[in-house]
XYZ file of C-alpha atoms in Angstrom:
500
model
C 124.451 76.407 93.131
C 120.762 77.192 93.553
C 118.447 76.394 90.665
C 117.437 79.392 88.556
C 113.702 79.413 87.883
C 113.374 82.755 86.090
C 115.438 85.228 84.104
C 114.184 88.490 82.676
C 116.771 89.451 80.084
C 117.116 93.026 78.751
C 113.379 93.748 79.030
C 112.211 96.929 77.290
C 108.755 98.493 77.462
C 107.655 101.733 75.821
C 104.424 103.621 76.476
C 103.436 106.723 74.477
C 106.062 109.313 75.344
C 107.679 107.196 78.075
C 110.322 104.466 78.018
C 109.262 102.651 81.180
C 111.821 99.814 80.945
C 115.198 100.106 79.272
C 117.017 96.758 79.102
C 116.204 95.500 82.615
C 117.703 92.165 83.664
C 116.464 90.270 86.725
C 117.074 86.716 87.939
C 115.190 84.578 90.448
C 116.289 81.344 92.098
C 114.032 78.579 93.334
C 112.882 79.137 96.908
C 114.450 82.582 97.362
C 112.952 85.939 98.307
C 114.400 88.430 95.826
C 113.667 92.035 96.780
C 113.038 94.507 93.972
C 113.895 98.090 94.965
C 113.481 101.396 93.202
C 111.863 104.791 93.475
C 108.258 105.285 92.426
C 108.243 105.427 88.652
C 111.494 103.442 88.381
C 109.698 100.658 86.497
C 109.197 97.988 89.193
C 105.472 97.555 88.688
C 105.782 97.679 84.906
C 108.420 94.940 85.003
C 106.204 92.753 87.174
C 103.182 93.367 84.948
C 105.245 92.168 81.977
C 106.047 89.004 83.923
C 102.392 88.584 84.939
C 101.117 88.979 81.371
C 99.380 92.327 81.921
C 101.813 94.102 79.574
C 103.854 92.641 76.711
C 107.513 93.639 76.433
C 108.733 95.480 73.354
C 112.169 93.887 73.617
C 114.085 91.295 75.603
C 113.273 87.750 76.717
C 111.553 85.963 79.599
C 113.234 82.642 80.398
C 111.125 80.401 82.644
C 112.869 77.215 83.758
C 115.344 77.711 80.940
C 112.744 78.058 78.175
C 111.739 81.316 76.514
C 108.105 82.294 77.099
C 105.993 85.307 76.197
C 102.719 86.025 77.942
C 99.999 87.899 76.087
C 97.521 87.777 78.974
C 97.513 87.065 82.739
C 95.951 83.628 82.313
C 99.008 82.400 80.406
C 101.236 83.512 83.297
C 98.949 81.742 85.783
C 99.180 78.574 83.723
C 102.952 78.749 84.301
C 102.208 79.071 88.024
C 103.124 82.765 88.270
C 100.890 84.796 90.596
C 100.915 88.457 91.608
C 99.447 90.164 94.674
C 98.987 93.848 93.935
C 99.200 96.593 96.552
C 95.513 97.285 95.863
C 93.938 93.863 96.318
C 92.074 92.237 93.433
C 89.199 90.822 95.456
C 85.428 90.913 95.055
C 84.046 92.282 98.355
C 80.517 90.909 97.803
C 81.733 87.309 97.397
C 82.879 84.838 100.040
C 86.488 83.967 100.767
C 86.140 80.615 99.007
C 84.498 82.161 95.966
C 87.309 84.721 95.690
C 90.048 82.109 95.928
C 88.621 80.127 93.009
C 86.979 82.972 91.070
C 86.965 82.042 87.370
C 88.448 78.606 88.154
C 85.624 77.043 90.143
C 85.621 73.227 90.281
C 82.710 71.763 88.338
C 80.472 68.760 88.700
C 79.794 66.474 85.743
C 76.612 68.427 84.986
C 78.632 71.653 84.698
C 77.431 73.232 87.937
C 79.912 74.631 90.459
C 80.993 72.017 93.001
C 80.730 74.301 96.057
C 81.573 71.536 98.520
C 84.898 70.843 96.810
C 85.566 74.553 96.272
C 85.205 75.390 99.961
C 87.103 72.271 101.050
C 90.020 73.144 98.760
C 89.942 76.763 99.919
C 90.093 75.565 103.515
C 93.233 73.540 102.729
C 94.923 76.698 101.425
C 94.040 78.640 104.576
C 95.054 75.758 106.842
C 98.509 75.787 105.262
C 98.709 79.513 106.019
C 97.634 78.783 109.614
C 94.729 81.191 109.218
C 91.442 81.079 111.115
C 89.533 82.846 108.321
C 86.085 81.369 107.649
C 85.938 80.370 103.965
C 82.221 81.275 103.970
C 82.834 84.821 105.263
C 82.197 87.733 102.912
C 85.475 89.415 101.960
C 84.042 92.879 102.692
C 83.870 91.883 106.366
C 87.615 91.153 106.575
C 90.377 93.522 107.617
C 93.323 94.362 105.384
C 95.627 91.689 106.850
C 93.094 88.914 106.343
C 92.285 90.104 102.832
C 95.978 89.813 102.062
C 95.977 86.220 103.315
C 93.063 85.521 100.977
C 95.194 86.868 98.109
C 98.052 84.556 99.154
C 95.639 81.611 99.344
C 94.367 82.488 95.860
C 97.953 82.377 94.593
C 98.540 79.015 96.265
C 95.390 77.653 94.631
C 97.112 77.837 91.224
C 100.136 76.014 92.708
C 102.196 79.183 92.389
C 105.893 78.588 91.930
C 106.614 82.313 91.573
C 104.742 84.771 93.792
C 105.057 88.537 93.279
C 104.207 90.638 96.341
C 103.845 94.387 95.728
C 104.177 96.463 98.931
C 102.632 93.693 101.063
C 103.166 95.464 104.412
C 102.027 98.974 103.422
C 98.732 98.764 105.324
C 99.637 96.241 108.045
C 100.340 96.711 111.741
C 103.564 95.349 113.267
C 101.955 92.088 114.538
C 100.355 91.557 111.124
C 103.712 92.145 109.423
C 105.318 89.560 111.679
C 102.610 87.060 110.726
C 103.158 87.816 107.023
C 106.887 87.122 107.373
C 106.096 83.756 108.952
C 103.861 82.996 105.964
C 106.679 83.912 103.577
C 109.057 81.556 105.415
C 106.548 78.714 105.055
C 106.235 79.455 101.337
C 110.027 79.340 100.995
C 110.075 75.974 102.724
C 107.729 74.774 99.967
C 110.255 76.086 97.381
C 108.001 78.945 96.269
C 110.097 81.765 94.781
C 109.042 85.257 95.847
C 109.647 88.644 94.233
C 109.158 91.149 97.033
C 108.613 94.857 96.306
C 108.846 97.203 99.283
C 109.906 100.721 100.238
C 110.345 99.817 103.909
C 114.090 99.309 103.993
C 114.043 97.996 107.555
C 112.207 94.873 106.302
C 114.749 93.782 103.752
C 117.238 91.912 105.928
C 114.400 90.212 107.772
C 112.715 88.763 104.714
C 115.084 88.910 101.705
C 117.950 86.861 100.243
C 119.016 89.160 97.394
C 118.198 92.705 96.302
C 118.020 94.141 92.785
C 117.754 97.903 92.321
C 116.304 99.554 89.229
C 116.320 103.288 88.511
C 114.726 105.173 85.631
C 113.812 101.896 83.929
C 117.360 100.489 84.058
C 119.019 97.741 86.122
C 121.459 99.316 88.582
C 122.736 96.179 90.303
C 122.048 93.066 92.386
C 123.461 92.470 95.878
C 123.278 89.734 98.463
C 121.257 90.841 101.462
C 124.355 91.005 103.687
C 126.670 92.464 101.049
C 125.478 96.067 101.258
C 124.439 98.762 103.705
C 121.157 100.659 103.675
C 122.999 103.839 102.673
C 124.488 102.049 99.659
C 121.046 100.798 98.589
C 119.554 104.265 98.927
C 122.359 105.718 96.835
C 121.691 103.072 94.164
C 117.970 103.863 94.203
C 118.048 107.630 94.004
C 121.483 108.393 92.587
C 122.077 110.961 95.314
C 122.588 111.191 99.059
C 119.362 111.197 101.069
C 119.391 112.930 104.425
C 118.232 110.906 107.424
C 118.517 113.576 110.127
C 115.686 115.665 111.543
C 114.246 117.876 108.803
C 112.312 120.129 111.167
C 115.274 122.083 112.562
C 113.318 125.331 113.068
C 109.996 125.606 114.880
C 107.994 128.158 112.869
C 104.835 127.928 115.006
C 103.124 131.268 115.535
C 100.996 132.419 118.454
C 97.750 132.374 116.468
C 95.848 129.115 116.464
C 94.837 127.685 113.098
C 92.507 124.964 114.399
C 91.267 123.949 117.828
C 89.301 120.771 118.528
C 87.434 120.528 121.828
C 85.767 117.458 123.335
C 84.908 115.721 120.048
C 83.151 112.382 120.472
C 81.452 109.943 118.096
C 81.338 106.177 117.558
C 85.135 105.997 117.373
C 86.338 109.065 119.301
C 86.196 109.708 123.043
C 86.367 113.336 124.215
C 89.280 114.397 121.985
C 90.765 117.873 122.388
C 93.804 119.306 120.606
C 95.047 122.413 118.790
C 97.374 123.417 115.957
C 98.959 126.846 115.554
C 99.799 128.615 112.327
C 103.125 127.434 110.972
C 103.122 124.354 113.223
C 103.379 120.665 112.326
C 101.501 118.488 114.803
C 102.010 114.741 114.498
C 99.281 112.236 115.373
C 100.651 108.804 116.291
C 99.036 105.586 117.460
C 98.513 101.964 116.563
C 96.156 100.808 113.808
C 92.590 101.351 115.025
C 93.534 104.000 117.588
C 91.272 106.620 115.979
C 93.794 108.751 114.069
C 91.998 108.742 110.710
C 88.637 109.009 112.465
C 89.855 112.216 114.127
C 90.871 113.652 110.751
C 87.512 112.678 109.257
C 85.640 114.350 112.131
C 87.639 117.577 111.802
C 87.043 117.678 108.062
C 83.348 116.852 108.312
C 83.558 113.477 106.588
C 82.296 111.700 109.716
C 79.621 113.165 111.966
C 80.436 114.070 115.554
C 78.043 113.532 118.447
C 79.501 116.327 120.510
C 82.347 118.801 120.594
C 83.489 121.733 118.469
C 85.955 122.509 115.705
C 87.243 126.085 115.551
C 89.286 127.476 112.658
C 91.089 130.781 113.157
C 88.814 131.622 116.073
C 85.543 130.875 114.279
C 83.548 127.770 115.136
C 82.677 125.545 112.178
C 79.083 124.759 113.095
C 78.516 122.039 110.520
C 81.900 121.150 108.999
C 81.797 119.484 105.583
C 84.439 118.909 102.889
C 82.852 121.508 100.609
C 82.646 124.125 103.357
C 86.174 123.400 104.493
C 87.543 123.932 100.973
C 85.926 127.392 101.074
C 87.563 127.921 104.463
C 90.971 127.048 102.954
C 91.292 123.724 104.771
C 92.709 120.795 102.772
C 92.800 117.042 103.397
C 95.302 114.608 101.873
C 93.538 111.276 102.596
C 95.037 107.931 103.584
C 93.921 106.193 100.382
C 94.939 108.246 97.360
C 93.233 105.894 94.923
C 89.890 105.634 96.728
C 89.566 109.137 98.165
C 92.263 111.378 96.696
C 92.056 110.968 92.927
C 89.670 110.611 90.008
C 91.694 107.825 88.432
C 89.980 107.923 85.042
C 90.591 111.663 84.637
C 93.773 113.402 83.431
C 96.342 114.948 85.758
C 95.228 118.514 84.960
C 91.627 117.809 86.045
C 92.767 116.162 89.263
C 95.006 119.092 90.179
C 92.341 121.761 89.635
C 89.186 119.944 90.768
C 89.200 121.448 94.294
C 89.925 124.962 92.972
C 87.487 125.303 90.088
C 85.452 128.123 91.648
C 88.628 130.049 92.442
C 90.228 129.473 89.032
C 87.075 129.806 86.904
C 84.516 132.006 88.739
C 82.412 132.288 85.581
C 81.786 128.548 85.625
C 83.512 127.985 82.260
C 86.665 125.887 82.450
C 89.529 127.141 80.303
C 91.466 123.989 79.461
C 94.580 125.957 78.480
C 94.689 127.722 81.847
C 93.913 124.446 83.618
C 96.903 122.828 81.926
C 99.184 125.773 82.759
C 98.169 125.789 86.432
C 98.510 122.041 86.862
C 101.880 122.034 85.061
C 103.233 124.675 87.438
C 102.323 122.790 90.594
C 103.426 119.424 89.212
C 106.764 120.898 88.159
C 107.288 122.224 91.699
C 106.706 118.693 92.993
C 109.038 117.137 90.398
C 106.299 114.946 88.960
C 107.857 112.370 86.674
C 105.899 113.436 83.574
C 105.167 116.668 81.707
C 102.045 115.270 80.049
C 99.084 116.792 81.915
C 96.712 114.723 79.766
C 97.965 111.438 81.216
C 95.300 109.625 83.242
C 95.963 109.456 86.975
C 95.504 105.684 86.929
C 98.582 105.321 84.707
C 100.926 107.018 87.167
C 103.111 105.260 89.718
C 102.041 105.424 93.368
C 104.531 108.163 94.205
C 103.480 110.320 91.277
C 99.816 109.793 92.146
C 100.556 111.079 95.635
C 102.258 114.124 94.150
C 99.127 114.861 92.109
C 97.042 114.749 95.299
C 99.485 117.158 96.929
C 99.381 119.443 93.874
C 95.586 119.524 94.116
C 95.690 120.930 97.645
C 98.608 123.281 96.964
C 96.458 124.727 94.191
C 93.784 125.679 96.760
C 96.190 127.883 98.766
C 94.990 126.184 101.948
C 95.848 127.767 105.310
C 95.441 124.454 107.125
C 96.229 120.950 105.872
C 95.622 117.450 107.190
C 98.063 114.832 105.886
C 96.905 111.254 106.565
C 99.798 108.832 105.857
C 101.429 111.257 103.381
C 104.198 108.864 102.278
C 102.613 105.405 102.561
C 103.883 103.233 99.709
C 106.286 105.970 98.620
C 109.943 105.371 97.857
C 112.717 106.964 99.881
C 113.516 109.673 97.321
C 109.913 110.847 96.875
C 109.459 110.640 100.665
C 112.280 113.137 101.172
C 110.680 115.515 98.653
C 107.296 115.317 100.389
C 108.904 115.843 103.804
C 110.634 118.972 102.508
C 107.328 120.195 101.059
C 105.506 119.741 104.384
C 108.301 121.582 106.185
C 108.235 124.431 103.660
C 104.436 124.788 103.927
C 104.800 125.188 107.688
C 107.522 127.805 107.156
C 104.987 129.706 105.028
C 102.547 129.742 107.963
C 100.307 126.787 107.083
C 99.032 124.839 110.088
C 99.492 121.096 109.591
C 98.220 117.877 111.139
C 100.315 114.904 110.038
C 99.029 111.404 110.762
C 101.557 108.634 110.182
C 102.300 105.030 111.131
C 105.938 105.726 110.254
C 107.401 106.831 113.588
C 110.660 108.182 112.114
C 108.468 110.374 109.906
C 106.578 111.651 112.947
C 109.823 112.359 114.794
C 111.651 114.042 111.924
C 108.877 116.567 111.192
C 106.674 117.214 114.227
C 106.846 120.223 116.515
C 104.458 118.462 118.907
C 103.043 114.939 118.937
C 99.682 113.672 120.168
C 99.504 109.923 120.825
C 96.117 108.212 120.433
C 94.803 104.948 121.830
C 91.287 103.530 121.693
C 89.763 106.712 120.300
C 91.304 109.197 122.712
C 94.452 111.251 123.060
C 96.527 109.731 125.861
C 99.456 112.174 125.885
C 101.137 115.119 124.214
C 104.891 114.892 123.575
C 107.497 117.378 122.279
C 108.862 116.822 118.781
C 112.442 117.200 119.957
C 113.764 114.687 122.475
C 110.959 112.144 122.065
C 111.914 108.603 120.989
C 110.075 105.876 119.121
C 110.019 103.902 122.355
C 108.221 106.788 124.092
C 105.501 106.867 121.438
C 105.071 103.089 121.292
C 104.863 102.924 125.084
C 101.911 105.325 125.222
C 100.286 103.900 122.076
C 100.376 100.362 123.487
C 99.261 101.388 126.993
C 102.419 100.396 128.819
C 101.941 103.117 131.402
C 98.562 101.584 132.322
C 99.940 98.038 132.308
C 102.666 99.084 134.746
C 100.300 101.024 137.025
């Protein structure tokens, strides 16, 4: 039998008004990748934060190598060689790679000064093991997401991690970067590092995992060997109900009237882009990472300047589009990064929901907190937000519930046109279905929608038409019905040019 390195036994954690963990049990063997599955808000992150010393459990035991331990801070967990890589990286952008890897644990000379030569040499050893070409002297802010993630892995290795927790490690990676990450995980396994792997991308599980444990509503539902269950069985365990996998968009509700037309937009990233969206239509934008999808959304919404071209909304040209002007014009934008661009994390749910509608809700300029709470409660209830406490800070919500707050904010504006940029990134399968149904219902109500997504099944299940982008331009338009993932990937990767 494999050696057990960790056992979380009947872990309980209570926050004010919420029982986040209710007797969760989880076991980890030496050198295995144990996948932790569950909907957003199920308790996955809370459980891992208990293990990492961020939170302290209110009940239950942590057994590490057969001995009971209790961590009151993250440093104690690190001293036991337990490291966590969060979905939002914990790096200092204005420091070098080497400085980040050894931040707070810098090697010292006898005189107490930092031994930079040793620090960078040791950092290089970590990156060499990961087969990375990252320069240890490079500033982290100059690195892409995939390389920043490798820096986080190197940081974990620098404490001789025996247990590595990876929270949604592929959420922002392209397919080649994901493949490279999986190779890194295999090398870590060969070194007998045990990995707890949290992901909502079910297609990854059999590639990277050995066992799967599902938790739901703060409770352990069960553990299965990776080849002992089907995806449908796992989904049923996660959500407690059947989740539909067929095409949601069964009725094309597009009207004759155009909601938005973009003509010949160009800037640093875009090259003569033209497209249109009709009322009641869902238009998908697909393409590889760096193809210009988000840049197109930013140009339409006035976040990024355009050198040339026009944006027309309901027949009227938007001379100088800006976020503020577009809110007045009933255009909404659900951004790619909910934490950086979609939410005020330190503010309560009610303030986040109403912040884009204050002039509409309170024309006098005086905010009525009672009305604000009532309005936000109504929209959050419609979205099945997993809390009724509108005073809870946005930063304390799970990723899926944070995304629902962003959606509630733009529903509150009664927008006639919406841009969704990666609407379900990092969202569990149950919440994803709810958001898909919401997007479909908005279109049925006559809202024009642009939906940008790296998730091709999402594009195919919802889009009436699909534009494929590559290198800052639209290379083709495809129908929503009858198009395959292979069709989209072929145009996105330039296969038609390669074969010419």
